[in-house]
Tab-separated table of C-alpha atoms and ligand atoms in Angstrom:
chain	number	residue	atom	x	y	z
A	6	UNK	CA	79.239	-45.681	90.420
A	7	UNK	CA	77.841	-47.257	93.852
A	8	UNK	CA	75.431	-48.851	91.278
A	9	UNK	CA	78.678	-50.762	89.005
A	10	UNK	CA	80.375	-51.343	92.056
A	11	UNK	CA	77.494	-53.537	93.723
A	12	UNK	CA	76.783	-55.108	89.981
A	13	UNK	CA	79.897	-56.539	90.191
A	14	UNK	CA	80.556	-57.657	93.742
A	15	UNK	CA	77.151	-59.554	92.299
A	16	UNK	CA	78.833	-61.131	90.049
A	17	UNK	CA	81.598	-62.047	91.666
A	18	UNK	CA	79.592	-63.364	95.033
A	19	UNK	CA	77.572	-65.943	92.300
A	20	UNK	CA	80.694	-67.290	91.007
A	21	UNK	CA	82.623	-67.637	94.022
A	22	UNK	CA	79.582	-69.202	95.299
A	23	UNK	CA	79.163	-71.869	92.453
A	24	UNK	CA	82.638	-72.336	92.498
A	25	UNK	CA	82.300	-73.470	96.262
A	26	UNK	CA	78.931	-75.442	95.105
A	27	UNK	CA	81.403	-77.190	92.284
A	28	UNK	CA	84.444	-77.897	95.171
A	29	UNK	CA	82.090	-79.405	97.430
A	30	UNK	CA	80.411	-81.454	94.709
A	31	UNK	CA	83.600	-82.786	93.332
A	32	UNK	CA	85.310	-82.923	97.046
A	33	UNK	CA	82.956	-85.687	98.239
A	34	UNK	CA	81.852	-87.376	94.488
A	35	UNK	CA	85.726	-88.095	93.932
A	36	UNK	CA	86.362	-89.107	97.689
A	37	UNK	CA	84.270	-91.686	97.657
A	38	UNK	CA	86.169	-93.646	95.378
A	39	UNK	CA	89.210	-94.401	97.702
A	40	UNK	CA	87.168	-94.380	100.707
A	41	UNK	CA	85.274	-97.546	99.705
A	42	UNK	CA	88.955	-99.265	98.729
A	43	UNK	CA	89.659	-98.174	102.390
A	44	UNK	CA	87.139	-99.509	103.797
A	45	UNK	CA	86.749	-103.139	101.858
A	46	UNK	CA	90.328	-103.949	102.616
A	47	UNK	CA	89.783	-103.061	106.083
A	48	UNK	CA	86.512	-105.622	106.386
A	49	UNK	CA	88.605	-107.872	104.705
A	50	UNK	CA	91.405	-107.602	107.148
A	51	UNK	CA	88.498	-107.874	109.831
A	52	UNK	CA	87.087	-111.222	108.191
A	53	UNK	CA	89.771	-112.985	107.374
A	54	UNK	CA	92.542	-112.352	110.394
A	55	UNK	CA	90.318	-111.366	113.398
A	56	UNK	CA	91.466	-113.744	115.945
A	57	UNK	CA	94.827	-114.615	114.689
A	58	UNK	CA	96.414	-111.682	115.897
A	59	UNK	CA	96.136	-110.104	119.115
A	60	UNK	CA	93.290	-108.426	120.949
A	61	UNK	CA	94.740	-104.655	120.276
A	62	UNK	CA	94.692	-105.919	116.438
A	63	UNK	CA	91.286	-107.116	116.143
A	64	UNK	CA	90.351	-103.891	118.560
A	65	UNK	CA	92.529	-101.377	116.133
A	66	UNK	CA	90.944	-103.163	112.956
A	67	UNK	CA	87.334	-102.945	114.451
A	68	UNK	CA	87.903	-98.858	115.274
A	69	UNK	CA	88.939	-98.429	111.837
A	70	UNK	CA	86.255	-100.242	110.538
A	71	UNK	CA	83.391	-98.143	112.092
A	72	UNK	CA	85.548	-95.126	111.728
A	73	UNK	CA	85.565	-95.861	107.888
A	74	UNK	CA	81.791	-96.393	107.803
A	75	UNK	CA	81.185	-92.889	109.439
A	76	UNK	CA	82.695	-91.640	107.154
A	77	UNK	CA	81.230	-92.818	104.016
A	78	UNK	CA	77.834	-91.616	105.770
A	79	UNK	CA	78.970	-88.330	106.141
A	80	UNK	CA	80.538	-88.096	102.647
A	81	UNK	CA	77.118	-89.417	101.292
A	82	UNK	CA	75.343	-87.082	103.225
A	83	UNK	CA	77.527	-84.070	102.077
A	84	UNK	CA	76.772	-85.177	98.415
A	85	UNK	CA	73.165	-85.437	98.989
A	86	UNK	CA	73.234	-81.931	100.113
A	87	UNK	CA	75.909	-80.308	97.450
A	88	UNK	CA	73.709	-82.000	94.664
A	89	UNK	CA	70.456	-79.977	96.149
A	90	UNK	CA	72.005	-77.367	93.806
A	91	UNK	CA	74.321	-78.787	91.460
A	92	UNK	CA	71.752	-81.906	90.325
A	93	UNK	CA	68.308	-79.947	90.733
A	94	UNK	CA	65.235	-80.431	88.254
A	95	UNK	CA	63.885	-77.449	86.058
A	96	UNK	CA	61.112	-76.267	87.763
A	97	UNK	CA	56.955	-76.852	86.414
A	98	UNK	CA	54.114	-77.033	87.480
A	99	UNK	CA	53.051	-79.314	89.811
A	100	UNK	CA	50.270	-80.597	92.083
A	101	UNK	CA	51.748	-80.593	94.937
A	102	UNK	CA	48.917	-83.455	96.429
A	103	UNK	CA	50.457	-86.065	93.815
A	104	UNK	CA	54.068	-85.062	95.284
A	105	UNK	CA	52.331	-85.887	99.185
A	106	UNK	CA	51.103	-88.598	97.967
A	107	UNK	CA	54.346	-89.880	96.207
A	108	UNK	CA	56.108	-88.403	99.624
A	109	UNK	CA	53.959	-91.554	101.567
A	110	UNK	CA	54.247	-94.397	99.155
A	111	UNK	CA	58.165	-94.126	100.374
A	112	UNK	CA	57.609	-93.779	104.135
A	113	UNK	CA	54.455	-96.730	103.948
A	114	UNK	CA	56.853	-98.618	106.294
A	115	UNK	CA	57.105	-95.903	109.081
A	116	UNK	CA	53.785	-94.943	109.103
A	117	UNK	CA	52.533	-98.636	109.213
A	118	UNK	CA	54.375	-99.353	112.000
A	119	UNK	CA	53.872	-96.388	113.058
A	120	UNK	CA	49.706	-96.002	113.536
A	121	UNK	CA	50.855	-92.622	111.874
A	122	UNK	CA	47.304	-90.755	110.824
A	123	UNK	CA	48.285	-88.334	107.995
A	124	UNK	CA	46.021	-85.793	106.932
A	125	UNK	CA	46.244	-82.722	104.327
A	126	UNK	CA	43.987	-79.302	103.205
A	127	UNK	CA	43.873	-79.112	99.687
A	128	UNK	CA	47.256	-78.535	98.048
A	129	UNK	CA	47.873	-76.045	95.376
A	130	UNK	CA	49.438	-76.736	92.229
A	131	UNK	CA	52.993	-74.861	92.527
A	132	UNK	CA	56.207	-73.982	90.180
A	133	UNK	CA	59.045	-76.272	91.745
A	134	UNK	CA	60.982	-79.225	91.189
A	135	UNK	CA	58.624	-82.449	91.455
A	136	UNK	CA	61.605	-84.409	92.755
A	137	UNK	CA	62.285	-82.332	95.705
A	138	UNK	CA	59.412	-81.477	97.045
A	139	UNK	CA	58.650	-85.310	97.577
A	140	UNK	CA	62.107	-84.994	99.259
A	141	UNK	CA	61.036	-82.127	101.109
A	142	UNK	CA	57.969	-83.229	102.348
A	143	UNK	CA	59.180	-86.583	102.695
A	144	UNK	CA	61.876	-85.768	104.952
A	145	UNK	CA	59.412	-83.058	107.432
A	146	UNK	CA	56.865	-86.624	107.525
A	147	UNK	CA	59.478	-88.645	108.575
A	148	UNK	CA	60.964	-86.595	111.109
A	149	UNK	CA	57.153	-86.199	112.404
A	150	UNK	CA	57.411	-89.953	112.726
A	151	UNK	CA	60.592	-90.284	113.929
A	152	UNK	CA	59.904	-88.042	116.655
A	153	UNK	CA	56.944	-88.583	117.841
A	154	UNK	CA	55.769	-88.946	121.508
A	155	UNK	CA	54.269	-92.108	123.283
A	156	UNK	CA	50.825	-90.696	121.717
A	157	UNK	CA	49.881	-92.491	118.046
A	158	UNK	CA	51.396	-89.473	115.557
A	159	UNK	CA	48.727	-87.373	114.406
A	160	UNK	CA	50.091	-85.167	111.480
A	161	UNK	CA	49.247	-82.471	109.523
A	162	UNK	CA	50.135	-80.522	106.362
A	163	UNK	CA	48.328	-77.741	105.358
A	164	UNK	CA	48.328	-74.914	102.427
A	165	UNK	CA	47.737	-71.096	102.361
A	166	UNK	CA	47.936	-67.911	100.714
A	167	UNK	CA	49.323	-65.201	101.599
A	168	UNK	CA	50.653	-62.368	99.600
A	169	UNK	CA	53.195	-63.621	96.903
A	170	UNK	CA	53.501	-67.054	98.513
A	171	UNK	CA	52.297	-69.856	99.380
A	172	UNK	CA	53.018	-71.121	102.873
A	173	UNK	CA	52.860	-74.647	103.342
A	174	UNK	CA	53.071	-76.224	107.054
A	175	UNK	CA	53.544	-80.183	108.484
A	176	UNK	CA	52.342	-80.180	112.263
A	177	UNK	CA	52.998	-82.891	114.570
A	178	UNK	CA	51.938	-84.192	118.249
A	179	UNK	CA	55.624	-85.377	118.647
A	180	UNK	CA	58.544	-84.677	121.071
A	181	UNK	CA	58.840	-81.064	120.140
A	182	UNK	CA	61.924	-78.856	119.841
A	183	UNK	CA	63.093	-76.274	122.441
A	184	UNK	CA	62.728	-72.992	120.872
A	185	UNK	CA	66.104	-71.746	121.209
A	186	UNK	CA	67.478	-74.773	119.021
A	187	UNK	CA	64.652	-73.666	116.472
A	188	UNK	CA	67.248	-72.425	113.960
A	189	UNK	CA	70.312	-74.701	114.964
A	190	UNK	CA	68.337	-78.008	113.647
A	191	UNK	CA	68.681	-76.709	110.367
A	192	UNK	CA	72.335	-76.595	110.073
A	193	UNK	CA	74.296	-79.462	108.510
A	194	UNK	CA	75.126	-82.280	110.967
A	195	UNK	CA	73.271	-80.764	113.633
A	196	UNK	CA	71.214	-83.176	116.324
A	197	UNK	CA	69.781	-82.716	119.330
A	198	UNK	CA	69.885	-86.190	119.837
A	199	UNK	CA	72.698	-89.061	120.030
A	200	UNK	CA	72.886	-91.744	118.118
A	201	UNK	CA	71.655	-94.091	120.398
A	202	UNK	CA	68.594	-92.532	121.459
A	203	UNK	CA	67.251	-91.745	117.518
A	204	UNK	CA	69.482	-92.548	114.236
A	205	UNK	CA	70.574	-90.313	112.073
A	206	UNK	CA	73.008	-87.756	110.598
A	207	UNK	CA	71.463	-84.224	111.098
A	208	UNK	CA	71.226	-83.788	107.190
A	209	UNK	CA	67.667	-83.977	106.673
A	210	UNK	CA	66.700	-80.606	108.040
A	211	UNK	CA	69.710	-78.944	105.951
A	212	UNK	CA	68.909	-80.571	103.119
A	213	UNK	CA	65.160	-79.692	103.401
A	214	UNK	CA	66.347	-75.732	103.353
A	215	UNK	CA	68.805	-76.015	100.956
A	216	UNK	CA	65.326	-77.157	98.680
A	217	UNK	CA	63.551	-74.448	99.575
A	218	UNK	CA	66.377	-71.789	99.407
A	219	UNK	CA	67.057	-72.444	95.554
A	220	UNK	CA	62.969	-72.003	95.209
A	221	UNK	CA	63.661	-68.423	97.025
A	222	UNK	CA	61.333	-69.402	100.108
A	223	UNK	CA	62.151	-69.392	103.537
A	224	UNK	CA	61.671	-72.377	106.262
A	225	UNK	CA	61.090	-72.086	110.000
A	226	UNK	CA	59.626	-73.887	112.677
A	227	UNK	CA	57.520	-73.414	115.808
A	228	UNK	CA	57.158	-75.554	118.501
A	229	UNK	CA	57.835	-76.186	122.182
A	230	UNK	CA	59.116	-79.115	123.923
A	231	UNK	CA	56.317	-81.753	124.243
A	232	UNK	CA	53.710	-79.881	122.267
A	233	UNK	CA	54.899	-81.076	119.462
A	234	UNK	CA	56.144	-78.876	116.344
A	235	UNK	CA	54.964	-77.089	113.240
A	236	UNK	CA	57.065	-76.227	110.228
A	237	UNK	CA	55.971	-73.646	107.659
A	238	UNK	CA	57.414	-72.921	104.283
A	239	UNK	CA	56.583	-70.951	101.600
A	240	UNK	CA	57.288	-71.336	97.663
A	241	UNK	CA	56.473	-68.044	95.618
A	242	UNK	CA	53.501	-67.616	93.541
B	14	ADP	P1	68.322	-86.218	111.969
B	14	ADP	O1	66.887	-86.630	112.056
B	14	ADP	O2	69.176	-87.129	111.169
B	14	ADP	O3	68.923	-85.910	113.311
B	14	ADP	P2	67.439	-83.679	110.775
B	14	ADP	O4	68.282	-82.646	110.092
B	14	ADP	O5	66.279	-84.208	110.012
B	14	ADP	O6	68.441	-84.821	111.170
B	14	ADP	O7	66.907	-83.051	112.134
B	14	ADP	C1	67.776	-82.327	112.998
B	14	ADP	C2	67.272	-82.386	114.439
B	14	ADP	O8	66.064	-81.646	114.541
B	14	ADP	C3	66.919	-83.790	114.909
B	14	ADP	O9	68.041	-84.423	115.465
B	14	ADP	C4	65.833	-83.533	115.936
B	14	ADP	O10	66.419	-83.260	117.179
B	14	ADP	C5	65.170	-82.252	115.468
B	14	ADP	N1	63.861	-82.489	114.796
B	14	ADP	C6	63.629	-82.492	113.464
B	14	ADP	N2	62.328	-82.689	113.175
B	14	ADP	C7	61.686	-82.797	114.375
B	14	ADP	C8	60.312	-82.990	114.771
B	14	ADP	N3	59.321	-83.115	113.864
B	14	ADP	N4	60.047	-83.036	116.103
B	14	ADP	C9	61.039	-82.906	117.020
B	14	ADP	N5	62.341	-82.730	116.710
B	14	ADP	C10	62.678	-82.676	115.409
């Protein structure tokens, strides 16, 4: 009895919850479309009658304008993040050293500019999506750029057994993250920083465990402010 009743609150928590994956997939695919109307008409408004009217008008048009373009961030963003699961890879096997590798080719910029020195154990080869674990790894890097202290970014990324898993980890000599936002950064949208002090959106972090959820690992991190931080994850065996 307990046994049928569980099987089926199963079932229905994994359609509810791919019905929810489905909404928010379809939510911010099919909003895009008038968004960008929205928001070309308003540039054109901007372009062609700022100064002609008064200064509220070319203020009003300007607020929309911005306000328009924050938006189609965060609908992009959301999308990003719904098609973690709804646009994933089958998983095979792959050397996870050719996705690092493939993972620096696309931040060359940052780390150029950077002085970034990068340096890895030997990676296993692991049973994943190829595509998103150059994501993954490629969004932990560039964070350990992005954040890094006055000192040139040393970084990191190491492999190990241990039991069923493997646990990965990219360390960094960067700003660091107060311990008791260690589990806020990886919610969607969430920033400990503003805008103006380091750009971005707060997805990359949510993202990042959304990738490592649907390959049943888990994803943490340890650090301290100005010691710079570690994050581990694991991928099963
Ligand atoms: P974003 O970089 O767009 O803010 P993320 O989701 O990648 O979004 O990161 C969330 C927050 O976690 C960042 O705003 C930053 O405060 C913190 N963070 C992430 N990675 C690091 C790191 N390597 N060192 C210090 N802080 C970090």
């Amino acid at each position: 009895m307990m046994e049928d009743e569980l099987q089926e609150t199963l079932i229905k928590l994994k359609r509810s919850n791919s019905e929810l994956e489905q909404f928010a997939y379809v939510a911010s695919h099919d909003l895009q479309e008038p968004l960008r109307m929205i928001s070309s008409f308003l540039q054109l408004l901007q372009m062609r009658y700022s100064g002609q009217l008064d200064s509220d008008a070319d203020e009003f048009i300007n607020f929309a304008v911005e306000g328009a373009k924050r938006m189609q961030n965060l609908i992009q963003d959301l999308l990003a993040y719904s098609r973690v699961t709804t646009k994933g890879n089958e998983f095979k096997d792959i050397k996870m050293e050719e996705a690092l590798e493939q993972a620096l080719v696309n931040l060359k910029m940052s780390i150029e500019e950077n002085n970034a020195n990068i340096t890895h154990d030997p990676l296993p080869i692991i049973t994943a999506d190829y595509s998103q674990m150059i994501q993954l790894l490629q969004n932990l890097i560039g964070n350990s750029i992005k954040y890094r202290s006055d000192k040139i970014p040393e970084i990191h990324i190491s492999a190990q057994e241990k039991d069923n898993d493997w646990i990965f980890s990219v360390e960094d000599n960067g700003i660091g993250i107060d311990p008791q936002y260690s589990d806020q950064v990886f919610q969607i949208f969430k920033r400990l920083h503003t805008n103006e002090e380091y750009k971005g959106t707060g997805i990359g972090l949510a993202i990042t465990k959304r990738i490592i959820e649907r390959h049943s690992g888990r994803i943490w991190v340890e650090s301290e402010l100005g010691k710079g931080s570690k994050f581990y994850f694991t991928i099963p065996i």
